[in-house]
Short mmCIF file of C-alpha atoms and ligand atoms in Angstrom, two decimals:
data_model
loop_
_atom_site.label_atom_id
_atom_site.label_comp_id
_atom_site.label_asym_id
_atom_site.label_seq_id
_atom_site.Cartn_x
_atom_site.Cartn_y
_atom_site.Cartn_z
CA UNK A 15 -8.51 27.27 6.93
CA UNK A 16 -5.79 26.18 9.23
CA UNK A 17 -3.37 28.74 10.35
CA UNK A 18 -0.47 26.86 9.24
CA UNK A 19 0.15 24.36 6.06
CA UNK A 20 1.07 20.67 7.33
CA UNK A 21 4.21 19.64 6.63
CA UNK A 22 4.40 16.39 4.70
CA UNK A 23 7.40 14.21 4.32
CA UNK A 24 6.95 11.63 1.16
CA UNK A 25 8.52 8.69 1.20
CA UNK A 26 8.78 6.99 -1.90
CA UNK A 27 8.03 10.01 -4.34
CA UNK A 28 8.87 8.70 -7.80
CA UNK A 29 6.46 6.10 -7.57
CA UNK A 30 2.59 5.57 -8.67
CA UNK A 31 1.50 6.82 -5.26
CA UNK A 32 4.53 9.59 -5.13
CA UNK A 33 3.22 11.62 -7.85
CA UNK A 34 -0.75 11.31 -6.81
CA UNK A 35 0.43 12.67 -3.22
CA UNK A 36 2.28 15.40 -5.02
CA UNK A 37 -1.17 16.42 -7.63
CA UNK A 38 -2.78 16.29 -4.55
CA UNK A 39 -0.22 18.60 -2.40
CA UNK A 40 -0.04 21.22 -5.95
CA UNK A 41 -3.49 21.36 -5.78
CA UNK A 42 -3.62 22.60 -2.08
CA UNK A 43 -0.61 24.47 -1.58
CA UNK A 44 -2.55 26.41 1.29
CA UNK A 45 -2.84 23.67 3.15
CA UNK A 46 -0.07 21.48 2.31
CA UNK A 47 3.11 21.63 2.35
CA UNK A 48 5.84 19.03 1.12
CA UNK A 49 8.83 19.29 3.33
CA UNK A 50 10.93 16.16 2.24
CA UNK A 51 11.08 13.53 -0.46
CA UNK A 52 12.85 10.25 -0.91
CA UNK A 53 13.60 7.60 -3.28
CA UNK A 54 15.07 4.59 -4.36
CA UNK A 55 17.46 6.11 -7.43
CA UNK A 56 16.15 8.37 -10.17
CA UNK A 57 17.84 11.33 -8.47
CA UNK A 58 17.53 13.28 -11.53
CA UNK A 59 13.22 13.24 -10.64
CA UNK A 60 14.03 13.45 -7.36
CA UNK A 61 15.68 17.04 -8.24
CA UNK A 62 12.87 18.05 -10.29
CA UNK A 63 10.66 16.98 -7.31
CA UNK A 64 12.88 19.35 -4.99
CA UNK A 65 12.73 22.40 -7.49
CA UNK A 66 8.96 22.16 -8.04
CA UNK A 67 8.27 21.58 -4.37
CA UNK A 68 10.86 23.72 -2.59
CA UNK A 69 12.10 20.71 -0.88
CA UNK A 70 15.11 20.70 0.77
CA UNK A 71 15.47 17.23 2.70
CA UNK A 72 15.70 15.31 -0.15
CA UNK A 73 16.60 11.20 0.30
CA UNK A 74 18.32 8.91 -1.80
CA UNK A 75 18.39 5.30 -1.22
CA UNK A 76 20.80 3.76 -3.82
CA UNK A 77 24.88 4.24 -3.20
CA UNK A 78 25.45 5.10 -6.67
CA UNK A 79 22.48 7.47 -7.60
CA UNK A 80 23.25 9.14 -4.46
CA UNK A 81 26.84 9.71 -5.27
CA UNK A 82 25.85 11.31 -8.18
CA UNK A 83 23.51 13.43 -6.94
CA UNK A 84 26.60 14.70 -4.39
CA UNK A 85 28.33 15.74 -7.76
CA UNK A 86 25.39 17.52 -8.83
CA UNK A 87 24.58 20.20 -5.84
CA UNK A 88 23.29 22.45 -8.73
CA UNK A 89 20.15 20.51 -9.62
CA UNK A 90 19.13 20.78 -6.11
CA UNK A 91 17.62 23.94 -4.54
CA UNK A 92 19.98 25.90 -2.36
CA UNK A 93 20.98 24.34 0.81
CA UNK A 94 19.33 21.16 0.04
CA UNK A 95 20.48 17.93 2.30
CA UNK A 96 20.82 14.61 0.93
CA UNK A 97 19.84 11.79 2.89
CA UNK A 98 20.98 8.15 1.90
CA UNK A 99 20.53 4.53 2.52
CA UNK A 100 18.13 3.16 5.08
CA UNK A 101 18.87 5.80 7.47
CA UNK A 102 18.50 8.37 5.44
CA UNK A 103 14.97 7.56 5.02
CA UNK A 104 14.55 7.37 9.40
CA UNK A 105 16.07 10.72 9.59
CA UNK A 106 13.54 12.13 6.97
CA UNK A 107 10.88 10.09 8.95
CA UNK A 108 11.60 12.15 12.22
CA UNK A 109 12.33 15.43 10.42
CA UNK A 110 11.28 17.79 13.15
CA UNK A 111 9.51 20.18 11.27
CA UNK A 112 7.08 17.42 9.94
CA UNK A 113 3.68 17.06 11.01
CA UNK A 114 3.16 13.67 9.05
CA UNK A 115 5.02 10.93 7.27
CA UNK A 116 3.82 8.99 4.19
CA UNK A 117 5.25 6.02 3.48
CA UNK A 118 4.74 4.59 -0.09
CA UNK A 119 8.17 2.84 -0.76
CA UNK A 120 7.12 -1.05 -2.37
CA UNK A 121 7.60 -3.68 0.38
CA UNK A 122 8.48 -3.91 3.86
CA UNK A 123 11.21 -1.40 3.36
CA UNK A 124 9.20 1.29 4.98
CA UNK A 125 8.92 -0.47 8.41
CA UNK A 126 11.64 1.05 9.85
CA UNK A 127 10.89 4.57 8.93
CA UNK A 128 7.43 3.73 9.91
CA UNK A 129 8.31 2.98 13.33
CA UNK A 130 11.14 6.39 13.39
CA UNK A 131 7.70 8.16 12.19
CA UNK A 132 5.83 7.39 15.11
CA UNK A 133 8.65 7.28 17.71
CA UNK A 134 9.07 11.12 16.73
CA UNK A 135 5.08 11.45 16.93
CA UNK A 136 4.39 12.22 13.67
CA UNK A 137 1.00 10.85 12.20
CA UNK A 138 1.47 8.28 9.08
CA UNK A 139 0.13 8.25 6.26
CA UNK A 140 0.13 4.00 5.42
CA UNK A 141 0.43 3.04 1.23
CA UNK A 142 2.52 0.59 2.05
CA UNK A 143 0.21 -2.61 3.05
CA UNK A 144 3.67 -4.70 3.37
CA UNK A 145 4.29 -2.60 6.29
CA UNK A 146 1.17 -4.18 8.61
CA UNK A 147 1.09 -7.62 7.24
CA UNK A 148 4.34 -7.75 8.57
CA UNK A 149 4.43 -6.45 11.60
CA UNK A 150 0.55 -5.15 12.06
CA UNK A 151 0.54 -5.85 16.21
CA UNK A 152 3.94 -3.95 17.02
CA UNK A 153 3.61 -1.13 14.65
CA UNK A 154 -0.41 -0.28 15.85
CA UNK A 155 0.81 -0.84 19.55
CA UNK A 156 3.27 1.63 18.77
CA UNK A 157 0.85 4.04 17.39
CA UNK A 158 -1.16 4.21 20.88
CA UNK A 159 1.96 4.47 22.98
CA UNK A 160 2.64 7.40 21.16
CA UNK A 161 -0.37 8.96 20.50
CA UNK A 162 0.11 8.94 16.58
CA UNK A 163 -2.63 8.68 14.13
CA UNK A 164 -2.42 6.07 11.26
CA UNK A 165 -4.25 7.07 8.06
CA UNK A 166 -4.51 4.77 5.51
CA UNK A 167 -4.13 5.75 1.78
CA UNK A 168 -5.19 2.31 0.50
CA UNK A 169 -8.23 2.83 -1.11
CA UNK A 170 -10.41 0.22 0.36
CA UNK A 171 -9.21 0.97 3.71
CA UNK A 172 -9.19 4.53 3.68
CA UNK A 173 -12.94 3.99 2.62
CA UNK A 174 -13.53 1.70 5.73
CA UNK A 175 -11.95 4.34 7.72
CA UNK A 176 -14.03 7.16 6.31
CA UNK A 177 -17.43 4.50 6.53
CA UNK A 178 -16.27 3.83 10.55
CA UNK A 179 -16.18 6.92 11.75
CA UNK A 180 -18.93 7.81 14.58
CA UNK A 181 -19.30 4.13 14.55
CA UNK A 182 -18.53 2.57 17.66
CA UNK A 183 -16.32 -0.97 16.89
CA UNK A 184 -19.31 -2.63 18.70
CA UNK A 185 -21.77 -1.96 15.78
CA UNK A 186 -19.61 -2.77 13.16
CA UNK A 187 -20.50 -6.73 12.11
CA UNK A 188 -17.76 -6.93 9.07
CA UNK A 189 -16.04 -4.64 6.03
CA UNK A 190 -15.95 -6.14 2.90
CA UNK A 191 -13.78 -4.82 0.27
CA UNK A 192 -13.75 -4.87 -3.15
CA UNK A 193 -11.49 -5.90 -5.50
CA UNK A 194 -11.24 -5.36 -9.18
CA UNK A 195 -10.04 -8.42 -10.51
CA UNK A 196 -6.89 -7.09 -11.68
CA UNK A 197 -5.48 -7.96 -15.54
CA UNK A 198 -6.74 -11.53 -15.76
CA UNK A 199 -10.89 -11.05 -14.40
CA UNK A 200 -12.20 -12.50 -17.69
CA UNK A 201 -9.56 -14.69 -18.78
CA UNK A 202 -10.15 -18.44 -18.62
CA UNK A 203 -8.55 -20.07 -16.47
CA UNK A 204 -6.75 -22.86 -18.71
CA UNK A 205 -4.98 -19.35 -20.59
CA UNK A 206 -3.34 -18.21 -17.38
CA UNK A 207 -0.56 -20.90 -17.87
CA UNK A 208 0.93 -18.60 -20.31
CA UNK A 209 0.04 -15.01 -19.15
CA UNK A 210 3.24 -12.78 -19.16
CA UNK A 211 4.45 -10.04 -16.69
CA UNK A 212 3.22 -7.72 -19.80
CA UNK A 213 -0.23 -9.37 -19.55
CA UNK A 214 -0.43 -8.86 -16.18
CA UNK A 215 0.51 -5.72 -15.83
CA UNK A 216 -2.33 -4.31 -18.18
CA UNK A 217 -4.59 -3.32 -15.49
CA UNK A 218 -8.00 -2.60 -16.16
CA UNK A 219 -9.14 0.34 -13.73
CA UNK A 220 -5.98 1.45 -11.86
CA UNK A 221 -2.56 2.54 -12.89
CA UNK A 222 -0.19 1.35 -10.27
CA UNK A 223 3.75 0.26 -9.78
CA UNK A 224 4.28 -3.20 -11.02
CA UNK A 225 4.39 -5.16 -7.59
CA UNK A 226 0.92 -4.45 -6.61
CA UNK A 227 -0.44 -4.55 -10.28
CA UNK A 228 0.89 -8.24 -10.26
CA UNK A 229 -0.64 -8.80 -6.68
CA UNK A 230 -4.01 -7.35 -8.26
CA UNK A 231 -3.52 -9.90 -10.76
CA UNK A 232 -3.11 -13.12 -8.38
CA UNK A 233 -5.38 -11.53 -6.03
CA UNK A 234 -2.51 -11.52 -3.66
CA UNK A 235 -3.50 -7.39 -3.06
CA UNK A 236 -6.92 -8.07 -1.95
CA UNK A 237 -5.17 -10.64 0.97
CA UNK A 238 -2.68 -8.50 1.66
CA UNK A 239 -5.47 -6.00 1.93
CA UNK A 240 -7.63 -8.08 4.31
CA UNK A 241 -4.68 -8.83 6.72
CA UNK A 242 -3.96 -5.01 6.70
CA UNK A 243 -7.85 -4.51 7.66
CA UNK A 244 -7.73 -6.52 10.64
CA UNK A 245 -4.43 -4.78 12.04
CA UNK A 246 -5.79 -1.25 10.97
CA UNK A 247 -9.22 -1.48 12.08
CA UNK A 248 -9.09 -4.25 15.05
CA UNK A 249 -11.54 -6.91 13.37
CA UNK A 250 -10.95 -11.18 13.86
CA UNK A 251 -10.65 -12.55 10.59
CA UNK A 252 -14.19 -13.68 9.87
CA UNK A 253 -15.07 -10.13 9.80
CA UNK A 254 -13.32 -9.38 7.40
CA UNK A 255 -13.74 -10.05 3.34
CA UNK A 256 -14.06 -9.35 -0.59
CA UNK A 257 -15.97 -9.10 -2.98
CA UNK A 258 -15.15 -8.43 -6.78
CA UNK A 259 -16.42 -5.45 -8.07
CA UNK A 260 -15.05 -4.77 -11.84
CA UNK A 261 -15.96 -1.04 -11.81
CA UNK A 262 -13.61 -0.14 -8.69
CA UNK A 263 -16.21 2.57 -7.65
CA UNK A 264 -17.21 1.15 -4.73
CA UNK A 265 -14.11 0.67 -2.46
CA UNK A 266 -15.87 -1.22 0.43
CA UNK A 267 -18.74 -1.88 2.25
CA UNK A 268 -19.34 -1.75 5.84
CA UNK A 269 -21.93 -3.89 7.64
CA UNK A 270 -23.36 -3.14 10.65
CA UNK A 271 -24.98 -5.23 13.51
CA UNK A 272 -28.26 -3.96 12.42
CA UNK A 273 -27.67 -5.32 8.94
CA UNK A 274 -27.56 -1.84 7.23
CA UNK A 275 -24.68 -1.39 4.81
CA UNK A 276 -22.48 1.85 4.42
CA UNK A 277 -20.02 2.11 0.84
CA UNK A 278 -17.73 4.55 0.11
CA UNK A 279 -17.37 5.68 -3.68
CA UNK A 280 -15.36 7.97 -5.69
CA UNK A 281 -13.33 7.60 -9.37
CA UNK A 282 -10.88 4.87 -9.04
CA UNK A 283 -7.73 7.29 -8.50
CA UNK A 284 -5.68 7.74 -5.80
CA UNK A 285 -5.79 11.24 -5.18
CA UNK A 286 -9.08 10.77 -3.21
CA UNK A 287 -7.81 8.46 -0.92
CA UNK A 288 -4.85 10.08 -0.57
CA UNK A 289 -6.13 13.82 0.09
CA UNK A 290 -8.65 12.59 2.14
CA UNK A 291 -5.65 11.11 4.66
CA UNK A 292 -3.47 14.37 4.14
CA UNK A 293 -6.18 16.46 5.10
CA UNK A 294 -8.52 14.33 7.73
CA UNK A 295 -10.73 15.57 9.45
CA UNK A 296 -10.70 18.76 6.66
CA UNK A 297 -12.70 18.27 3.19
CA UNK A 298 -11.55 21.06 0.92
CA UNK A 299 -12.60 20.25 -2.68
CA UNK A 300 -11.07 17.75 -4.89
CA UNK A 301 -7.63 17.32 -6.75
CA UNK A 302 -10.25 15.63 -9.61
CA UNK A 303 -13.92 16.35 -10.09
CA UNK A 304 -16.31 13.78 -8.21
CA UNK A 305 -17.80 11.02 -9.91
CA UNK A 306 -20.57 12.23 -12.94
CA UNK A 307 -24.44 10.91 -12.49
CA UNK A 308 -24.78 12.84 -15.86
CA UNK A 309 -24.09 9.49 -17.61
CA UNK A 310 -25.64 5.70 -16.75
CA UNK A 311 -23.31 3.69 -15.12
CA UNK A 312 -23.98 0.21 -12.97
CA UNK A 313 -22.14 -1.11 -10.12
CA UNK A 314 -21.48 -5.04 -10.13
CA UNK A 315 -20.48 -7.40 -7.32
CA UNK A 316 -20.03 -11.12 -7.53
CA UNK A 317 -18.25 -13.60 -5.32
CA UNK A 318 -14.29 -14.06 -5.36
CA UNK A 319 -13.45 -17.40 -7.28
CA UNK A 320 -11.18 -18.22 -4.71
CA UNK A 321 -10.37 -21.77 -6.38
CA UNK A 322 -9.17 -19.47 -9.63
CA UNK A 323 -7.23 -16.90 -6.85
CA UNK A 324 -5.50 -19.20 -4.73
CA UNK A 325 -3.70 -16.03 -2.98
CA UNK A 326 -6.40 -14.82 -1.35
CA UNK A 327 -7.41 -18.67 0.02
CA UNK A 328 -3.56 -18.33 1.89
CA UNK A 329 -4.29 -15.14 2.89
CA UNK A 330 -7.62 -16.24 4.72
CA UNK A 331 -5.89 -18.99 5.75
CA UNK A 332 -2.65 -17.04 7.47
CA UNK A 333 -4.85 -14.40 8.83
CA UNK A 334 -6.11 -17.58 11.25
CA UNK A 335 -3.07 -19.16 11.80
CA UNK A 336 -1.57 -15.55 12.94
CA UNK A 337 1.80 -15.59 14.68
CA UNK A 338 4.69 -15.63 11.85
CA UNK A 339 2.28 -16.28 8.99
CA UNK A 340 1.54 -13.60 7.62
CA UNK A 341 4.95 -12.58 7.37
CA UNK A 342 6.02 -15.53 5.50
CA UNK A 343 2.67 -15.00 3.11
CA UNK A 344 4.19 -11.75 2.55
CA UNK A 345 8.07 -12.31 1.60
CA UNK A 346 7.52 -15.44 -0.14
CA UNK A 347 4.99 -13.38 -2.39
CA UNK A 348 7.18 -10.70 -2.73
CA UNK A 349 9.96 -13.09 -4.01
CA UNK A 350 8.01 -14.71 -6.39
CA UNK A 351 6.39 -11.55 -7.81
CA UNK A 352 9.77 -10.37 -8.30
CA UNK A 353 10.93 -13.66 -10.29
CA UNK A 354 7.39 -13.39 -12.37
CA UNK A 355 8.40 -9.83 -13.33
CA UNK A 356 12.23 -10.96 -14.40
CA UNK A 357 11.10 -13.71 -16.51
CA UNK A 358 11.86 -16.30 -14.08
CA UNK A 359 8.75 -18.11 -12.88
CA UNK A 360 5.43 -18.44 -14.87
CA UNK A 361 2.43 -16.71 -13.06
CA UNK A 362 0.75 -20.05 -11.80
CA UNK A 363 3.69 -20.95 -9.69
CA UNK A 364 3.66 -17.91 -7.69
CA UNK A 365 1.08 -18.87 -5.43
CA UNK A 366 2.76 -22.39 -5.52
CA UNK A 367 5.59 -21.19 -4.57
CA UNK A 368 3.87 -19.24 -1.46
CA UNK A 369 1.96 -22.65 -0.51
CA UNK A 370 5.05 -24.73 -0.54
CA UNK A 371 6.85 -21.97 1.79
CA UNK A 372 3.99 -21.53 4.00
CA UNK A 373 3.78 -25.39 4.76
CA UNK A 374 7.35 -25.19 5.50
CA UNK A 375 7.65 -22.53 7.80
CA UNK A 376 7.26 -23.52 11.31
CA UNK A 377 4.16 -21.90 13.53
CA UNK A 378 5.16 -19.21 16.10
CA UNK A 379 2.28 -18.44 18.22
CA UNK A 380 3.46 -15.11 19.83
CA UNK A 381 6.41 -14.25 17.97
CA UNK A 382 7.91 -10.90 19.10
CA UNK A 383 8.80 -8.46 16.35
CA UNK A 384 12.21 -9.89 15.80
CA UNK A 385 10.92 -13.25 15.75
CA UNK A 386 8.99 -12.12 13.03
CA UNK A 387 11.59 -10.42 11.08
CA UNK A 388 13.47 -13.76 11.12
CA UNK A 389 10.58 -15.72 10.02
CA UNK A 390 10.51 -13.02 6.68
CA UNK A 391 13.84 -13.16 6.15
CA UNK A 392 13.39 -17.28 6.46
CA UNK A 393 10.89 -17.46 4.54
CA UNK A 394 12.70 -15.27 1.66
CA UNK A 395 15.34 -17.66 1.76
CA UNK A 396 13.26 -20.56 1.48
CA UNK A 397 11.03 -18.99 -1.74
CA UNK A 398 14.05 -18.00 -3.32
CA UNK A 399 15.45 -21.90 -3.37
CA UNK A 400 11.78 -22.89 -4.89
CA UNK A 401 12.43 -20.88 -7.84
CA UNK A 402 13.49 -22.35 -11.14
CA UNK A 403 17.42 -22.14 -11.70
CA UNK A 404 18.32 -19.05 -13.35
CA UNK A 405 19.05 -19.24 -17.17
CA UNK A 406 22.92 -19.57 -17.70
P1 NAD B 15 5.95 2.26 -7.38
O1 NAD B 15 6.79 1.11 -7.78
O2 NAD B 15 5.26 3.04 -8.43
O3 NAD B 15 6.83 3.31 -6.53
C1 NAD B 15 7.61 2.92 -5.44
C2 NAD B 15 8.34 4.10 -4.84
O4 NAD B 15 9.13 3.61 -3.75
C3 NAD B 15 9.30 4.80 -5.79
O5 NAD B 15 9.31 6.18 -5.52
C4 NAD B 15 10.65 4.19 -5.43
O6 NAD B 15 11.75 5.03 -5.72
C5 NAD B 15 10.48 4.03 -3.93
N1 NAD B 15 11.37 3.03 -3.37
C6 NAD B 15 11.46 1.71 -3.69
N2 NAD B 15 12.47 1.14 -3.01
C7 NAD B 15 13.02 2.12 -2.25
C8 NAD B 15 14.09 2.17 -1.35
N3 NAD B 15 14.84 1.08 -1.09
N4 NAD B 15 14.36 3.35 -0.72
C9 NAD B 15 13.65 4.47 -1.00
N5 NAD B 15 12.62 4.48 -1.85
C10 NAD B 15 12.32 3.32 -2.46
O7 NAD B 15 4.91 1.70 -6.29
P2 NAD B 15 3.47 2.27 -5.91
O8 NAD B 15 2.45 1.69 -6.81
O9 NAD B 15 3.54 3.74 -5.74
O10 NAD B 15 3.23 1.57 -4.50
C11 NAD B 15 3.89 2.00 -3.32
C12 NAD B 15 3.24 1.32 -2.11
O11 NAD B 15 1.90 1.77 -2.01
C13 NAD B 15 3.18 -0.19 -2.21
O12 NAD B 15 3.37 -0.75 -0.94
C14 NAD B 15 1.77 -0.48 -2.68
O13 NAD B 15 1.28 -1.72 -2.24
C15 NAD B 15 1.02 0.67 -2.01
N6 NAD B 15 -0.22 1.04 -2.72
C16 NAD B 15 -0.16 1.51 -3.98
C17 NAD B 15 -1.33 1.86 -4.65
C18 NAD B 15 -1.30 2.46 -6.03
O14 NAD B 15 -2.34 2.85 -6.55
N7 NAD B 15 -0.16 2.56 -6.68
C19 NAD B 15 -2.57 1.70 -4.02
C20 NAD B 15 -2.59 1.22 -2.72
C21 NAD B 15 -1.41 0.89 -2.07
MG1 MG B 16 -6.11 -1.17 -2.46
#
C-alpha cells in the first residue's frame, strides 16, 4: 500500500473516458485520489463530480457555463475554485498538490495543458491521441527534460506499454495493434455512400464520445493510433501496424527480434487501461472482473482493407513524410468529422477531404513546434473551404 493516495487531476471529466477514470478512482479510494476536474460546459455534472469526489479545483471551459456556475457557489463543495477558459485548464495542469495529470479533453485542446503538466513535473496520463500526432517530438522531448513519465490510457498503447516492459527497444522488431473495425466492419462497401452520423456511431465493442467513434468508423483512430505509437514508444514507421480484430480482446501484439509474439488482453473497457496507468507499476485488483474462460470464445485477426479504409493508407503515408504531416492529417480529419457529425458532409468525403488537404499542404522537413501549429491551423482553414456550402 502506498503511504499516501496520488493525487489525480482529470481533465476532461464529463466525457466517455472522464467517468471510466472516475469508476476506476471510486473503486480505489485508498489509493487514489481525485484532486481536480475540468470540462468543456455541463457545469451542473461538473458539480455533481465535485460533491461525489471532494473536489475542489474544479475547471470550466465555456464563458457562459462558467458564469453560471459563479452564480451557483452552492452546488459546489465549500471553498471550491473555478477555473475557466484555456488557462484555467494549465493552472489545474500544474496544481501543486498533483502527482499526475490526465488529459482526456477531444482534440488537440489538451496540448497546452499537456505541456503545463510536464513543465510542473507531473506524470501524464495521455487519452488524448490528438495531443502526439500533433506535436509527438516536442511534447516526448519535453517529457525527458523533465523527468516526467507519460502513461498512455489508449488501449492499444497502454497494452504495448505493459507488453514492452523489461524489453530492451533493441529486441522489439514491431507492435501491431488491433483495431475493431468500428460501426461499418461488415457493411459493403457500395452502402457506405449513405451511412449516417447515427450509423456510425453504433459501435460494436466500445462505447466512446462521438469523435473517436467516427474515427473508429473511417479507420482514422487506428492511424491516429499508429502515429501516436511511434512518438510514444520510439519505433520508424515500418514497425509499426494493424490488424483487425472484431472481438477487441486482444489490444496489440508485440513482435520481437526472435519472432516470438507477446498480446495483451482484457474486456474491451477502459477502466483497465486506465487503472493500469493511474496505478503503474502497482496492480491492485480490478474496477471490473477479468475476462471469463468459463465460456468459449475465439479471437479473430484478418488484414486491414486499406483500399475500403482510406484513413489509415494517409496515415501510413504521413507517418513517412513526417515534418508538418501529421498535423495536417490530424486537423483536416478533425474538421471533417465534425461536418459528418452536423449533417454537412457524407462519410465518403471525409477522407477526401483529408487527401485533397494533404496534397495541398506544403512539406516542412523540420518544422519547429510553432511551425507546426501553423501548418494545423492551415490546414483547418483549408478543410473547412473543401466542405460543401452550408444549407441556407
Ligand atoms: P467525450 O466526447 O466523451 O468527452 C470529452 C471530454 O472533454 C468531456 O468531458 C468534455 O467536456 C471535455 N472537453 C471537450 N472540449 C473541452 C474544452 N474546450 N475544455 C475543457 N474540456 C473539454 O470524448 P472521449 O471519448 O472521452 O475521448 C476523450 C479523448 O480520449 C479523445 O482524445 C479520444 O481520442 C481519447 N480516447 C478515448 C477513448 C474512449 O474509449 N472513449 C479511448 C482511447 C482514447
Ligand atoms: Mg484505442
Amino acid at each position: 500500500m502506498s503511504a499516501r493516495r496520488k493525487r489525480i487531476v482529470l481533465l476532461g471529466a464529463t466525457g466517455s473516458i472522464g467517468e471510466s477514470t472516475r469508476r476506476v478512482i471510486a473503486a480505489h479510494r485508498d489509493r487514489l485520489e481525485l484532486v481536480a476536474v475540468a470540462g468543456r460546459g455541463r457545469w451542473e455534472q461538473l458539480a455533481a463530480i465535485a460533491r461525489e469526489h471532494g473536489v475542489r479545483e474544479v475547471g470550466i471551459f465555456d464563458e457562459g457555463a462558467l458564469a453560471a456556475a459563479r452564480a451557483s457557489p452552492a452546488a459546489f463543495p465549500p471553498g471550491t475554485r473555478l477555473h475557466g477558459g484555456l488557462e484555467g485548464l494549465r493552472e489545474l495542469a500544474r496544481l501543486p498538490e498533483a502527482d499526475l495529470v490526465l488529459v482526456a479533453v477531444v482534440g488537440t485542446l489538451g496540448l497546452e495543458p499537456a505541456l503545463a503538466a510536464i513543465a510542473a513535473g507531473k506524470d501524464l496520463a495521455l487519452a488524448s491521441k490528438e495531443i502526439l500526432v500533433l506535436a509527438g517530438p516536442f511534447v516526448m522531448a519535453e517529457a525527458r527534460r523533465h523527468g516526467v513519465r507519460i502513461l498512455p490510457v489508449d488501449s492499444e498503447h497502454n497494452a504495448v506499454f505493459q507488453c514492452l516492459e523489461g524489453h530492451p527497444a533493441a529486441a522489439v522488431r514491431r507492435i501491431v495493434l488491433t483495431a475493431s473495425g468500428g460501426a461499418f466492419r461488415d457493411w459493403p462497401a457500395e452502402r457506405l455512400a449513405q451511412a449516417t452520423p447515427a450509423d456510425a456511431l453504433r459501435h460494436p465493442n466500445w462505447s466512446m464520445g462521438p469523435k473517436i467513434t467516427v474515427d473508429s468508423a473511417t479507420l482514422a483512430n487506428k492511424g491516429l493510433e499508429l502515429i501516436e505509437a511511434q512518438h510514444l514508444f520510439g519505433l520508424r514507421p515500418e514497425q509499426c501496424g494493424a490488424v483487425l480484430h472484431p472481438q477487441s480482446i486482444v489490444h496489440c501484439l508485440v513482435e520481437f527480434t526472435d519472432g516470438a509474439m507477446l498480446a495483451q488482453l482484457c474486456p474491451p473497457s477502459m477502466t483497465f487501461p486506465i487503472q493500469h496507468a493511474l496505478l503503474h507499476p502497482e496492480r491492485p485488483p480490478g474496477t471490473e472482473p477479468a475476462l471469463s474462460l468459463e465460456r468459449a470464445f475465439g479471437l479473430e485477426f484478418r488484414p486491414v482493407d486499406e483500399a475500403r479504409f482510406p484513413m489509415l493508407r494517409l496515415a501510413r503515408e504521413v507517418m513517412v513524410a513526417g515534418g508538418a504531416a501529421p498535423a495536417a492529417y490530424n486537423a483536416a480529419n478533425e474538421v471533417a468529422v465534425a461536418a459528418f457529425l452536423a449533417g454537412r458532409l457524407p462519410f465518403l468525403a471525409i477522407p477526401r477531404v483529408v487527401e485533397t488537404v494533404l496534397a495541398e499542404m506544403p512539406t516542412l522537413p523540420s518544422p519547429d513546434l510553432a511551425a507546426v501549429l501553423a501548418a494545423d491551423a492551415e490546414a483547418r482553414r483549408r478543410a473547412a473551404a473543401h466542405l460543401p456550402a452550408a444549407n441556407p
